[in-house]
PDB file of C-alpha atoms in Angstrom:
ATOM      1  CA  ASP A1151      85.494  97.497 105.772  1.00 57.00           C
ATOM      2  CA  ALA A1152      83.953  94.024 105.719  1.00 62.00           C
ATOM      3  CA  LYS A1153      85.584  91.282 103.649  1.00 87.00           C
ATOM      4  CA  THR A1154      84.359  89.903 100.333  1.00 94.00           C
ATOM      5  CA  THR A1155      84.957  86.488  98.764  1.00 95.00           C
ATOM      6  CA  GLN A1156      85.056  85.965  94.999  1.00 96.00           C
ATOM      7  CA  PRO A1157      86.075  83.031  92.798  1.00 97.00           C
ATOM      8  CA  ASN A1158      89.608  83.415  91.462  1.00 96.00           C
ATOM      9  CA  SER A1159      88.576  82.957  87.845  1.00 97.00           C
ATOM     10  CA  MET A1160      85.632  82.322  85.543  1.00 97.00           C
ATOM     11  CA  GLU A1161      85.190  81.579  81.864  1.00 97.00           C
ATOM     12  CA  SER A1162      82.470  82.668  79.523  1.00 96.00           C
ATOM     13  CA  ASN A1163      81.643  82.434  75.851  1.00 96.00           C
ATOM     14  CA  GLU A1164      81.316  85.577  73.806  1.00 96.00           C
ATOM     15  CA  GLU A1165      77.782  86.977  73.541  1.00 96.00           C
ATOM     16  CA  GLU A1166      76.535  84.885  76.470  1.00 96.00           C
ATOM     17  CA  PRO A1167      75.478  86.306  79.855  1.00 96.00           C
ATOM     18  CA  VAL A1168      77.957  86.188  82.718  1.00 97.00           C
ATOM     19  CA  HIS A1169      77.103  86.058  86.407  1.00 98.00           C
ATOM     20  CA  LEU A1170      79.977  87.016  88.704  1.00 98.00           C
ATOM     21  CA  PRO A1171      79.262  86.127  92.352  1.00 97.00           C
ATOM     22  CA  CYS A1172      80.461  87.846  95.495  1.00 97.00           C
ATOM     23  CA  ASN A1173      79.937  86.746  99.094  1.00 96.00           C
ATOM     24  CA  HIS A1174      79.989  89.307 101.895  1.00 94.00           C
ATOM     25  CA  SER A1175      78.464  87.565 104.893  1.00 93.00           C
ATOM     26  CA  THR A1176      79.751  90.156 107.412  1.00 90.00           C
ATOM     27  CA  ILE A1177      78.291  93.135 105.571  1.00 90.00           C
ATOM     28  CA  SER A1178      76.832  95.808 107.829  1.00 87.00           C
ATOM     29  CA  GLY A1179      73.557  97.587 107.234  1.00 85.00           C
ATOM     30  CA  THR A1180      75.179 100.735 105.856  1.00 84.00           C
ATOM     31  CA  ASP A1181      77.860  99.152 103.638  1.00 88.00           C
ATOM     32  CA  TYR A1182      77.552  99.881  99.934  1.00 90.00           C
ATOM     33  CA  ILE A1183      78.501  97.191  97.403  1.00 94.00           C
ATOM     34  CA  HIS A1184      80.802  98.518  94.666  1.00 94.00           C
ATOM     35  CA  TRP A1185      82.130  96.756  91.584  1.00 97.00           C
ATOM     36  CA  TYR A1186      85.186  97.830  89.637  1.00 97.00           C
ATOM     37  CA  ARG A1187      86.971  96.076  86.809  1.00 97.00           C
ATOM     38  CA  GLN A1188      90.547  96.227  85.583  1.00 96.00           C
ATOM     39  CA  LEU A1189      91.342  95.591  81.965  1.00 95.00           C
ATOM     40  CA  PRO A1190      94.876  94.342  81.153  1.00 92.00           C
ATOM     41  CA  SER A1191      97.557  97.009  81.665  1.00 90.00           C
ATOM     42  CA  GLN A1192      95.001  99.635  82.744  1.00 93.00           C
ATOM     43  CA  GLY A1193      93.791 101.169  85.959  1.00 95.00           C
ATOM     44  CA  PRO A1194      90.531  99.986  87.508  1.00 96.00           C
ATOM     45  CA  GLU A1195      87.280 101.442  86.229  1.00 96.00           C
ATOM     46  CA  TYR A1196      83.994 101.812  88.052  1.00 95.00           C
ATOM     47  CA  VAL A1197      81.215  99.452  86.966  1.00 97.00           C
ATOM     48  CA  ILE A1198      78.269  99.784  89.343  1.00 96.00           C
ATOM     49  CA  HIS A1199      77.254 100.075  92.988  1.00 94.00           C
ATOM     50  CA  GLY A1200      74.192  99.442  95.149  1.00 94.00           C
ATOM     51  CA  LEU A1201      72.892  99.237  98.696  1.00 92.00           C
ATOM     52  CA  THR A1202      69.760  97.068  98.850  1.00 93.00           C
ATOM     53  CA  SER A1203      67.873  97.197  95.565  1.00 92.00           C
ATOM     54  CA  ASN A1204      69.012  95.735  92.256  1.00 94.00           C
ATOM     55  CA  VAL A1205      70.686  98.282  89.991  1.00 95.00           C
ATOM     56  CA  ASN A1206      71.110  98.581  86.245  1.00 95.00           C
ATOM     57  CA  ASN A1207      73.342 100.791  84.148  1.00 93.00           C
ATOM     58  CA  ARG A1208      74.752 100.758  80.639  1.00 91.00           C
ATOM     59  CA  MET A1209      77.599  98.450  81.620  1.00 91.00           C
ATOM     60  CA  ALA A1210      75.983  95.844  83.856  1.00 96.00           C
ATOM     61  CA  SER A1211      73.334  94.874  86.394  1.00 97.00           C
ATOM     62  CA  LEU A1212      73.827  94.283  90.083  1.00 98.00           C
ATOM     63  CA  ALA A1213      71.603  91.775  91.847  1.00 98.00           C
ATOM     64  CA  ILE A1214      71.709  91.961  95.656  1.00 97.00           C
ATOM     65  CA  ALA A1215      70.396  89.126  97.809  1.00 96.00           C
ATOM     66  CA  GLU A1216      67.562  89.954 100.158  1.00 95.00           C
ATOM     67  CA  ASP A1217      69.780  89.379 103.223  1.00 95.00           C
ATOM     68  CA  ARG A1218      72.602  91.341 101.499  1.00 95.00           C
ATOM     69  CA  LYS A1219      75.120  88.620 102.278  1.00 95.00           C
ATOM     70  CA  SER A1220      75.844  88.089  98.615  1.00 96.00           C
ATOM     71  CA  SER A1221      75.562  89.892  95.313  1.00 97.00           C
ATOM     72  CA  THR A1222      75.994  89.093  91.624  1.00 98.00           C
ATOM     73  CA  LEU A1223      77.337  91.263  88.848  1.00 98.00           C
ATOM     74  CA  ILE A1224      75.602  90.445  85.583  1.00 98.00           C
ATOM     75  CA  LEU A1225      77.061  91.174  82.176  1.00 97.00           C
ATOM     76  CA  HIS A1226      74.184  90.601  79.796  1.00 94.00           C
ATOM     77  CA  ARG A1227      76.233  89.779  76.691  1.00 95.00           C
ATOM     78  CA  ALA A1228      79.932  89.222  77.238  1.00 96.00           C
ATOM     79  CA  THR A1229      82.311  90.608  74.654  1.00 96.00           C
ATOM     80  CA  LEU A1230      86.040  90.016  74.294  1.00 96.00           C
ATOM     81  CA  ARG A1231      86.547  93.499  75.697  1.00 95.00           C
ATOM     82  CA  ASP A1232      84.922  92.387  78.979  1.00 97.00           C
ATOM     83  CA  ALA A1233      87.885  90.114  79.746  1.00 97.00           C
ATOM     84  CA  ALA A1234      89.216  91.690  82.945  1.00 97.00           C
ATOM     85  CA  VAL A1235      89.608  91.262  86.687  1.00 96.00           C
ATOM     86  CA  TYR A1236      86.374  92.174  88.465  1.00 98.00           C
ATOM     87  CA  TYR A1237      86.550  93.437  92.041  1.00 96.00           C
ATOM     88  CA  CYS A1238      83.658  93.380  94.500  1.00 96.00           C
ATOM     89  CA  ILE A1239      84.267  95.942  97.264  1.00 93.00           C
ATOM     90  CA  LEU A1240      82.289  96.967 100.328  1.00 90.00           C
ATOM     91  CA  ARG A1241      82.411 100.623 101.252  1.00 84.00           C
ATOM     92  CA  ALA A1242      81.316 101.655 104.725  1.00 77.00           C
ATOM     93  CA  HIS A1243      78.945 104.594 104.892  1.00 66.00           C
ATOM     94  CA  ASN A1244      81.104 106.291 107.513  1.00 64.00           C
ATOM     95  CA  ASN A1245      84.241 105.868 105.425  1.00 66.00           C
ATOM     96  CA  ALA A1246      85.007 109.550 105.206  1.00 64.00           C
ATOM     97  CA  GLY A1247      87.921 109.120 102.841  1.00 72.00           C
ATOM     98  CA  ASN A1248      85.879 106.925 100.501  1.00 71.00           C
ATOM     99  CA  MET A1249      88.730 104.468 100.603  1.00 77.00           C
ATOM    100  CA  LEU A1250      88.331 101.258  98.628  1.00 84.00           C
ATOM    101  CA  THR A1251      89.845  97.987  99.873  1.00 85.00           C
ATOM    102  CA  PHE A1252      90.591  95.735  96.910  1.00 88.00           C
ATOM    103  CA  GLY A1253      90.708  91.951  97.295  1.00 87.00           C
ATOM    104  CA  GLY A1254      91.991  89.525  94.692  1.00 88.00           C
ATOM    105  CA  GLY A1255      88.975  89.805  92.388  1.00 95.00           C
ATOM    106  CA  THR A1256      87.697  87.385  89.736  1.00 97.00           C
ATOM    107  CA  ARG A1257      89.590  87.060  86.481  1.00 97.00           C
ATOM    108  CA  LEU A1258      87.009  86.725  83.706  1.00 98.00           C
ATOM    109  CA  MET A1259      88.132  85.053  80.500  1.00 97.00           C
ATOM    110  CA  VAL A1260      85.895  85.387  77.449  1.00 97.00           C
ATOM    111  CA  LYS A1261      86.188  82.821  74.675  1.00 96.00           C
ATOM    112  CA  PRO A1262      85.310  83.737  71.089  1.00 93.00           C
TER     113      PRO A1262
ATOM    114  CA  ASN B1142      89.019 116.049  79.200  1.00 64.00           C
ATOM    115  CA  ALA B1143      92.226 114.219  80.205  1.00 79.00           C
ATOM    116  CA  GLY B1144      90.983 112.791  83.527  1.00 94.00           C
ATOM    117  CA  VAL B1145      93.780 111.442  85.751  1.00 97.00           C
ATOM    118  CA  THR B1146      97.242 111.661  84.199  1.00 97.00           C
ATOM    119  CA  GLN B1147     100.272 109.836  85.601  1.00 97.00           C
ATOM    120  CA  THR B1148     103.877 110.319  84.603  1.00 97.00           C
ATOM    121  CA  PRO B1149     106.149 108.600  83.874  1.00 97.00           C
ATOM    122  CA  LYS B1150     104.562 105.429  82.494  1.00 96.00           C
ATOM    123  CA  PHE B1151     107.680 103.331  83.118  1.00 97.00           C
ATOM    124  CA  ARG B1152     110.793 103.832  85.200  1.00 97.00           C
ATOM    125  CA  ILE B1153     113.772 101.772  86.348  1.00 97.00           C
ATOM    126  CA  LEU B1154     115.558 102.907  89.491  1.00 97.00           C
ATOM    127  CA  LYS B1155     118.645 101.727  91.293  1.00 97.00           C
ATOM    128  CA  ILE B1156     118.441 100.790  94.966  1.00 97.00           C
ATOM    129  CA  GLY B1157     118.768 103.901  97.125  1.00 96.00           C
ATOM    130  CA  GLN B1158     117.759 106.388  94.415  1.00 97.00           C
ATOM    131  CA  SER B1159     114.822 108.703  94.879  1.00 96.00           C
ATOM    132  CA  MET B1160     112.076 109.782  92.526  1.00 96.00           C
ATOM    133  CA  THR B1161     108.681 111.432  92.373  1.00 98.00           C
ATOM    134  CA  LEU B1162     105.703 109.893  90.629  1.00 98.00           C
ATOM    135  CA  GLN B1163     103.481 112.625  89.260  1.00 98.00           C
ATOM    136  CA  CYS B1164      99.686 112.600  89.275  1.00 98.00           C
ATOM    137  CA  THR B1165      97.414 115.374  88.068  1.00 98.00           C
ATOM    138  CA  GLN B1166      93.674 115.539  87.477  1.00 97.00           C
ATOM    139  CA  ASP B1167      91.664 118.152  85.619  1.00 96.00           C
ATOM    140  CA  MET B1168      88.232 117.316  87.055  1.00 93.00           C
ATOM    141  CA  ASN B1169      88.485 119.561  90.141  1.00 92.00           C
ATOM    142  CA  HIS B1170      88.147 116.522  92.411  1.00 93.00           C
ATOM    143  CA  ASN B1171      88.715 116.967  96.120  1.00 92.00           C
ATOM    144  CA  TYR B1172      89.804 113.417  96.877  1.00 92.00           C
ATOM    145  CA  MET B1173      92.954 111.836  95.519  1.00 95.00           C
ATOM    146  CA  TYR B1174      94.592 108.463  96.190  1.00 95.00           C
ATOM    147  CA  TRP B1175      97.771 106.523  95.585  1.00 97.00           C
ATOM    148  CA  TYR B1176      97.668 102.724  95.310  1.00 96.00           C
ATOM    149  CA  ARG B1177     100.254 100.098  94.526  1.00 97.00           C
ATOM    150  CA  GLN B1178      99.554  96.787  92.822  1.00 95.00           C
ATOM    151  CA  ASP B1179     101.960  93.867  93.046  1.00 94.00           C
ATOM    152  CA  PRO B1180     101.775  91.116  90.402  1.00 88.00           C
ATOM    153  CA  GLY B1181      98.577  89.063  90.608  1.00 85.00           C
ATOM    154  CA  MET B1182      97.261  91.011  93.589  1.00 89.00           C
ATOM    155  CA  GLY B1183      94.628  93.644  94.247  1.00 90.00           C
ATOM    156  CA  LEU B1184      95.449  97.293  94.864  1.00 92.00           C
ATOM    157  CA  LYS B1185      96.675  98.519  98.241  1.00 93.00           C
ATOM    158  CA  LEU B1186      96.198 102.099  99.399  1.00 93.00           C
ATOM    159  CA  ILE B1187      99.411 104.008 100.146  1.00 96.00           C
ATOM    160  CA  TYR B1188      98.204 107.560 100.909  1.00 95.00           C
ATOM    161  CA  TYR B1189      95.142 109.646 100.261  1.00 93.00           C
ATOM    162  CA  SER B1190      94.097 113.284 100.397  1.00 93.00           C
ATOM    163  CA  VAL B1191      90.679 114.809 101.031  1.00 90.00           C
ATOM    164  CA  GLY B1192      91.689 118.234  99.749  1.00 91.00           C
ATOM    165  CA  ALA B1193      94.577 120.617  99.217  1.00 93.00           C
ATOM    166  CA  GLY B1194      96.866 120.691 102.256  1.00 94.00           C
ATOM    167  CA  ILE B1195      95.410 117.514 103.803  1.00 93.00           C
ATOM    168  CA  THR B1196      96.940 114.040 103.469  1.00 95.00           C
ATOM    169  CA  ASP B1197      96.627 110.816 105.420  1.00 93.00           C
ATOM    170  CA  LYS B1198      98.180 107.357 105.495  1.00 93.00           C
ATOM    171  CA  GLY B1199      96.605 104.332 103.912  1.00 92.00           C
ATOM    172  CA  GLU B1200      97.378 100.653 104.415  1.00 90.00           C
ATOM    173  CA  VAL B1201     101.033 100.616 103.205  1.00 95.00           C
ATOM    174  CA  PRO B1202     102.593 104.106 103.661  1.00 96.00           C
ATOM    175  CA  ASN B1203     106.112 103.118 104.765  1.00 96.00           C
ATOM    176  CA  GLY B1204     108.831 104.290 102.380  1.00 96.00           C
ATOM    177  CA  TYR B1205     106.632 106.899 100.702  1.00 97.00           C
ATOM    178  CA  ASN B1206     105.707 110.545 101.153  1.00 97.00           C
ATOM    179  CA  VAL B1207     103.051 112.732  99.569  1.00 97.00           C
ATOM    180  CA  SER B1208     102.059 116.364  99.387  1.00 96.00           C
ATOM    181  CA  ARG B1209      98.944 118.149  98.133  1.00 97.00           C
ATOM    182  CA  SER B1210      99.657 121.824  97.539  1.00 97.00           C
ATOM    183  CA  THR B1211      97.000 122.197  94.839  1.00 96.00           C
ATOM    184  CA  THR B1212      93.687 120.541  94.037  1.00 95.00           C
ATOM    185  CA  GLU B1213      95.058 119.215  90.757  1.00 97.00           C
ATOM    186  CA  ASP B1214      98.348 117.593  91.800  1.00 98.00           C
ATOM    187  CA  PHE B1215      99.176 114.767  94.194  1.00 98.00           C
ATOM    188  CA  PRO B1216     102.815 113.638  93.779  1.00 98.00           C
ATOM    189  CA  LEU B1217     104.161 110.483  95.442  1.00 98.00           C
ATOM    190  CA  ARG B1218     107.794 110.531  96.572  1.00 98.00           C
ATOM    191  CA  LEU B1219     110.106 107.557  97.100  1.00 96.00           C
ATOM    192  CA  GLU B1220     113.130 108.714  99.079  1.00 90.00           C
ATOM    193  CA  LEU B1221     115.298 105.586  99.224  1.00 94.00           C
ATOM    194  CA  ALA B1222     114.111 103.094  96.632  1.00 95.00           C
ATOM    195  CA  ALA B1223     114.094  99.441  97.714  1.00 96.00           C
ATOM    196  CA  PRO B1224     113.412  96.277  95.650  1.00 95.00           C
ATOM    197  CA  SER B1225     110.198  95.738  97.643  1.00 95.00           C
ATOM    198  CA  GLN B1226     108.812  98.900  96.049  1.00 97.00           C
ATOM    199  CA  THR B1227     108.866  97.352  92.594  1.00 97.00           C
ATOM    200  CA  SER B1228     105.221  97.566  91.631  1.00 97.00           C
ATOM    201  CA  VAL B1229     102.642  99.295  89.470  1.00 97.00           C
ATOM    202  CA  TYR B1230     101.426 102.539  91.024  1.00 98.00           C
ATOM    203  CA  PHE B1231      97.962 103.925  90.370  1.00 98.00           C
ATOM    204  CA  CYS B1232      96.654 107.363  91.180  1.00 98.00           C
ATOM    205  CA  ALA B1233      92.912 107.978  91.502  1.00 96.00           C
ATOM    206  CA  SER B1234      90.562 110.854  92.240  1.00 95.00           C
ATOM    207  CA  ARG B1235      86.909 111.376  93.044  1.00 92.00           C
ATOM    208  CA  PRO B1236      84.577 114.302  93.543  1.00 86.00           C
ATOM    209  CA  GLY B1237      82.190 115.054  96.339  1.00 72.00           C
ATOM    210  CA  THR B1238      82.182 114.738 100.076  1.00 64.00           C
ATOM    211  CA  GLY B1239      83.126 111.787 102.213  1.00 56.00           C
ATOM    212  CA  ALA B1240      79.761 110.128 102.594  1.00 57.00           C
ATOM    213  CA  SER B1241      78.827 110.104  98.921  1.00 67.00           C
ATOM    214  CA  ASN B1242      79.251 107.169  96.562  1.00 77.00           C
ATOM    215  CA  GLN B1243      80.916 108.981  93.711  1.00 82.00           C
ATOM    216  CA  PRO B1244      83.233 106.516  91.922  1.00 89.00           C
ATOM    217  CA  GLN B1245      86.984 106.808  91.859  1.00 92.00           C
ATOM    218  CA  HIS B1246      88.636 107.597  88.521  1.00 94.00           C
ATOM    219  CA  PHE B1247      91.998 105.928  87.952  1.00 96.00           C
ATOM    220  CA  GLY B1248      95.043 106.800  85.886  1.00 97.00           C
ATOM    221  CA  ASP B1249      96.806 104.281  83.659  1.00 95.00           C
ATOM    222  CA  GLY B1250      99.561 103.604  86.169  1.00 97.00           C
ATOM    223  CA  THR B1251     103.330 103.903  86.498  1.00 98.00           C
ATOM    224  CA  ARG B1252     105.364 100.694  86.245  1.00 97.00           C
ATOM    225  CA  LEU B1253     108.353 101.008  88.555  1.00 97.00           C
ATOM    226  CA  SER B1254     111.218  98.536  88.767  1.00 96.00           C
ATOM    227  CA  ILE B1255     113.971  98.857  91.349  1.00 96.00           C
ATOM    228  CA  LEU B1256     117.147  96.912  90.691  1.00 94.00           C
TER     229      LEU B1256
END
């Protein structure tokens, strides 16, 4: 699977929007962009995924650049509970085992 | 609905001991996975299974063994514990076939220390 690059950490104020960037310049045409997050002392949890179009769900929005070489996870109103490590992961379409390759992620800190 | 359940939550082993980390899921998922996470790092895949009776190696399989005799259970075995295997171990499962984008569901992890 292609590599992703994320900032090590970011800070946000509570109730403000947060934009978490991810660069994936070597993405192939059939790679899906997945986001997971890991709250302290818990296993990762799925947030959102997309291929080309922007996606919205109850947790977040995913904005994908037109050339697909970058994407941004948007939390519309950060809460203290959103403090976590956020992982941007590319999943190849022909990845029969649906394996996920985790990088270092972005540690999001939310200030009250 | 319990989801993915891992036991034990914590364990301390002596070098050279063996143990089995248990993982069970009640969602009838075909795919199951074992990951390890070292401090401050992302998860690394140890083994995975695409269905009962089928297992395959991930990125870091050395020192571990798995079996998948039922859909529900996917135990991870450490035969000769070494300090390098001190880590947090996560089990995950997902439904569907290989090409789908169904998300993985993770357990809460087993913290293992080897002294």
